[in-house]
Short mmCIF file of C-alpha atoms in Angstrom, two decimals:
data_model
loop_
_atom_site.label_atom_id
_atom_site.label_comp_id
_atom_site.label_asym_id
_atom_site.label_seq_id
_atom_site.Cartn_x
_atom_site.Cartn_y
_atom_site.Cartn_z
CA ALA R 1 0.04 0.03 -0.04
CA GLN R 2 1.43 3.26 -0.76
CA SER R 3 2.42 5.39 2.78
CA VAL R 4 4.28 8.12 4.08
CA THR R 5 6.16 7.63 7.02
CA GLN R 6 8.15 10.05 9.49
CA PRO R 7 10.10 8.47 12.29
CA ASP R 8 10.10 11.31 14.61
CA ILE R 9 7.45 11.92 16.81
CA HIS R 10 8.82 14.67 18.59
CA ILE R 11 11.87 16.65 17.90
CA THR R 12 13.21 19.46 20.01
CA VAL R 13 16.41 21.32 18.94
CA SER R 14 17.92 24.71 20.38
CA GLU R 15 16.99 28.25 18.79
CA GLY R 16 19.62 28.59 16.15
CA ALA R 17 20.60 24.89 15.72
CA SER R 18 20.39 23.33 12.54
CA LEU R 19 17.11 20.98 11.70
CA GLU R 20 16.86 17.52 9.97
CA LEU R 21 13.03 16.37 9.69
CA ARG R 22 12.98 12.83 8.14
CA CYS R 23 10.28 11.74 5.65
CA ASN R 24 9.76 8.21 3.84
CA TYR R 25 7.51 6.85 1.18
CA SER R 26 6.04 4.07 -0.06
CA TYR R 27 4.64 4.00 -3.63
CA GLY R 28 5.26 1.98 -6.98
CA ALA R 29 7.02 4.64 -8.70
CA THR R 30 8.51 7.57 -7.42
CA PRO R 31 5.50 10.16 -6.65
CA TYR R 32 5.15 14.07 -6.37
CA LEU R 33 6.61 14.63 -2.51
CA PHE R 34 5.69 17.79 -0.39
CA TRP R 35 6.27 19.23 3.14
CA TYR R 36 3.22 21.00 4.91
CA VAL R 37 3.95 23.35 8.28
CA GLN R 38 0.92 24.06 10.58
CA SER R 39 1.52 26.33 13.35
CA PRO R 40 -0.84 25.84 16.37
CA GLY R 41 -4.49 26.20 16.06
CA GLN R 42 -4.05 26.82 12.26
CA GLY R 43 -4.44 25.69 8.55
CA LEU R 44 -1.99 24.07 6.46
CA GLN R 45 1.00 25.74 4.98
CA LEU R 46 2.84 24.93 1.84
CA LEU R 47 6.98 24.53 2.22
CA LEU R 48 8.41 22.94 -0.70
CA LYS R 49 7.73 20.52 -3.05
CA TYR R 50 9.67 18.01 -5.54
CA PHE R 51 8.33 16.41 -8.91
CA SER R 52 11.84 16.16 -10.81
CA GLY R 53 14.90 17.82 -11.90
CA ASP R 54 17.70 18.99 -9.15
CA THR R 55 16.87 16.26 -5.76
CA LEU R 56 17.26 19.54 -4.13
CA VAL R 57 14.79 21.61 -3.40
CA GLN R 58 14.19 25.40 -2.09
CA GLY R 59 11.30 26.32 0.28
CA ILE R 60 9.59 29.38 1.69
CA LYS R 61 10.93 30.42 5.59
CA GLY R 62 14.79 29.07 4.19
CA PHE R 63 13.62 24.99 4.04
CA GLU R 64 15.12 23.09 2.19
CA ALA R 65 14.41 18.94 1.39
CA GLU R 66 16.51 16.99 -0.57
CA PHE R 67 15.28 13.78 -2.61
CA LYS R 68 16.87 10.83 -2.46
CA ARG R 69 15.51 7.89 -4.70
CA SER R 70 17.97 5.33 -3.31
CA GLN R 71 16.58 5.51 0.05
CA SER R 72 12.79 6.53 -0.61
CA SER R 73 13.58 9.45 1.36
CA PHE R 74 12.46 13.23 0.81
CA ASN R 75 14.30 14.93 4.29
CA LEU R 76 13.58 18.43 5.57
CA ARG R 77 16.37 20.83 6.60
CA LYS R 78 17.29 24.62 7.71
CA PRO R 79 20.87 25.41 8.63
CA SER R 80 19.31 27.90 12.00
CA VAL R 81 16.30 27.60 13.15
CA HIS R 82 14.06 30.21 14.96
CA TRP R 83 11.85 30.35 17.65
CA SER R 84 9.18 30.67 15.53
CA ASP R 85 9.54 27.58 12.90
CA ALA R 86 8.07 25.55 16.09
CA ALA R 87 4.85 24.36 14.69
CA GLU R 88 4.09 20.39 13.20
CA TYR R 89 5.19 19.16 9.92
CA PHE R 90 3.85 17.10 7.78
CA CYS R 91 5.31 15.59 4.77
CA ALA R 92 2.91 14.22 1.98
CA ALA R 93 2.40 12.19 -1.60
CA ASP R 94 0.77 12.77 -4.36
CA ASN R 95 0.45 9.57 -6.99
CA TYR R 96 -0.27 11.60 -10.15
CA GLY R 97 -3.37 13.36 -9.23
CA GLN R 98 -5.41 10.30 -7.43
CA ASN R 99 -4.03 10.02 -3.88
CA PHE R 100 -2.75 12.49 -2.15
CA VAL R 101 -1.20 11.10 1.32
CA PHE R 102 0.06 12.54 4.42
CA GLY R 103 2.45 11.79 6.81
CA PRO R 104 1.58 11.73 10.98
CA GLY R 105 3.48 14.28 11.52
CA THR R 106 6.52 15.53 13.56
CA ARG R 107 6.08 18.50 15.90
CA LEU R 108 8.98 20.91 16.61
CA SER R 109 9.64 22.41 19.58
CA VAL R 110 12.10 25.76 19.69
CA LEU R 111 14.08 26.02 23.21
CA PRO R 112 15.42 29.55 23.39
CA ASN U 1 -9.50 35.32 -4.41
CA ALA U 2 -10.78 33.98 -0.77
CA GLY U 3 -8.78 30.56 -1.57
CA VAL U 4 -10.44 27.70 0.37
CA THR U 5 -13.39 28.63 2.44
CA GLN U 6 -14.67 26.55 5.34
CA THR U 7 -17.62 26.73 7.67
CA PRO U 8 -18.32 26.36 10.61
CA LYS U 9 -15.32 26.86 12.12
CA PHE U 10 -16.83 25.26 15.32
CA GLN U 11 -19.16 23.10 16.04
CA VAL U 12 -20.58 20.45 18.77
CA LEU U 13 -22.84 18.49 17.92
CA LYS U 14 -24.80 15.55 20.26
CA THR U 15 -24.59 11.69 19.12
CA GLY U 16 -26.89 11.20 16.44
CA GLN U 17 -27.48 14.52 15.44
CA SER U 18 -26.56 15.29 11.10
CA MET U 19 -24.83 17.91 10.02
CA THR U 20 -23.57 19.37 7.24
CA LEU U 21 -19.43 21.02 6.69
CA GLN U 22 -19.48 23.08 4.12
CA CYS U 23 -16.77 24.06 1.57
CA ALA U 24 -16.04 26.27 -1.31
CA GLN U 25 -12.92 27.31 -3.71
CA ASP U 26 -12.97 30.14 -6.17
CA MET U 27 -9.68 29.20 -7.94
CA ASN U 28 -11.83 26.74 -10.71
CA HIS U 29 -9.62 23.30 -9.22
CA GLU U 30 -10.91 20.46 -10.07
CA TYR U 31 -9.73 18.04 -7.07
CA MET U 32 -11.70 19.00 -3.88
CA SER U 33 -10.52 16.50 -0.71
CA TRP U 34 -11.72 16.41 2.94
CA TYR U 35 -9.42 14.83 5.56
CA ARG U 36 -9.86 14.98 9.74
CA GLN U 37 -6.99 15.67 11.78
CA ASP U 38 -6.39 13.70 15.16
CA PRO U 39 -3.65 14.28 16.87
CA GLY U 40 -0.45 11.52 16.16
CA MET U 41 -2.20 10.76 13.02
CA GLY U 42 -2.16 13.19 10.73
CA LEU U 43 -4.28 13.97 7.74
CA ARG U 44 -6.26 10.70 7.14
CA LEU U 45 -8.20 10.89 3.95
CA ILE U 46 -11.97 11.28 3.80
CA HIS U 47 -13.86 11.58 0.81
CA TYR U 48 -12.59 13.26 -2.93
CA SER U 49 -13.37 14.63 -5.87
CA VAL U 50 -12.10 14.76 -9.62
CA GLY U 51 -14.81 17.03 -10.82
CA ALA U 52 -18.13 17.68 -10.39
CA GLY U 53 -20.64 14.70 -10.06
CA ILE U 54 -17.49 12.57 -9.20
CA THR U 55 -16.81 11.41 -5.80
CA ASP U 56 -14.44 8.46 -4.22
CA GLN U 57 -14.08 7.39 -0.81
CA GLY U 58 -10.55 8.10 0.46
CA GLU U 59 -8.62 6.27 3.71
CA VAL U 60 -11.92 6.75 6.48
CA PRO U 61 -14.94 7.37 4.35
CA ASN U 62 -17.75 5.21 6.94
CA GLY U 63 -20.29 7.83 8.32
CA TYR U 64 -19.73 10.12 6.10
CA ASN U 65 -21.43 11.77 2.75
CA VAL U 66 -20.72 13.79 0.37
CA SER U 67 -21.86 15.70 -3.21
CA ARG U 68 -19.98 17.49 -5.87
CA SER U 69 -22.52 19.30 -7.96
CA THR U 70 -20.59 22.24 -9.30
CA THR U 71 -16.79 22.74 -9.39
CA GLU U 72 -16.66 25.17 -6.54
CA ASP U 73 -18.88 23.38 -3.16
CA PHE U 74 -17.82 20.29 -1.88
CA PRO U 75 -20.08 19.91 1.38
CA LEU U 76 -19.53 17.01 3.38
CA ARG U 77 -22.24 15.03 5.60
CA LEU U 78 -22.71 13.61 9.22
CA LEU U 79 -25.93 11.62 8.89
CA SER U 80 -25.31 10.56 12.34
CA ALA U 81 -22.63 11.95 14.30
CA ALA U 82 -20.72 9.56 16.94
CA PRO U 83 -17.75 10.83 19.41
CA SER U 84 -15.42 8.96 16.94
CA GLN U 85 -15.95 11.81 14.90
CA THR U 86 -14.72 14.10 17.45
CA SER U 87 -12.09 15.79 14.91
CA VAL U 88 -10.46 18.57 13.23
CA TYR U 89 -11.86 18.89 9.45
CA PHE U 90 -9.63 20.27 6.80
CA CYS U 91 -10.92 20.62 3.09
CA ALA U 92 -8.64 21.33 0.44
CA SER U 93 -8.55 21.88 -3.73
CA LYS U 94 -5.79 21.35 -6.23
CA GLU U 95 -5.84 21.55 -9.50
CA ILE U 96 -5.99 17.69 -10.82
CA SER U 97 -2.85 17.43 -13.11
CA GLY U 98 1.04 18.09 -12.51
CA ALA U 99 2.97 18.17 -9.36
CA ASN U 100 0.04 20.28 -7.56
CA GLU U 101 0.44 21.29 -4.40
CA GLN U 102 -2.70 21.37 -2.21
CA PHE U 103 -4.57 24.68 -0.73
CA PHE U 104 -6.41 24.11 2.90
CA GLY U 105 -9.23 25.43 4.24
CA PRO U 106 -8.60 26.99 7.84
CA GLY U 107 -10.25 23.73 9.42
CA THR U 108 -13.84 23.21 11.41
CA ARG U 109 -13.41 21.80 14.91
CA LEU U 110 -16.26 19.39 15.63
CA THR U 111 -16.72 18.32 18.77
CA VAL U 112 -19.70 15.37 19.31
CA LEU U 113 -21.31 14.42 22.28
#
């Protein structure tokens, strides 16, 4: 079955530290891949997406993600975390428009 | 553009009551969907539609009905609410072809007593 996994339920980092959030997918063919962020009590905002080409994609708010076909992964990174980055992060995959699936999410806490 | 709008923002129901969650988009998107969000479970797809008159079930469709009579609107109906349907509900839409992200509404927080 098609699925998206995020192995880390909760991550805590200090402000200014680097961040990597993991995402793995299980699909027959490489799907379109997305990262969304959800601040408390808010809706979902797209950070970035990948569909082909350069495996390192840049997004908003200083985030980037790297697609690795060999590992079926699409990990999200940020070099220096700000307190305002505390939120829940969701990885998602789309099987060519027919089945948009979300991972369970990773909650990010930022220490001052 | 208003994007994706949802009403109401909050709702409290008693077990067995029925209600309709409204969703509308003004981006002329063919694809629309409903998700429920529960702690630790991410967003789970309830129903989706790839165009007017076409709907299909997602991962957790039981207890919910949908219809798509127009491109703009995609209401979600709870026929007989149960406490297990207490959740936050999100509607989303996107263009159907290509690597297009979904645009989300602000959500409806539903409590079933």
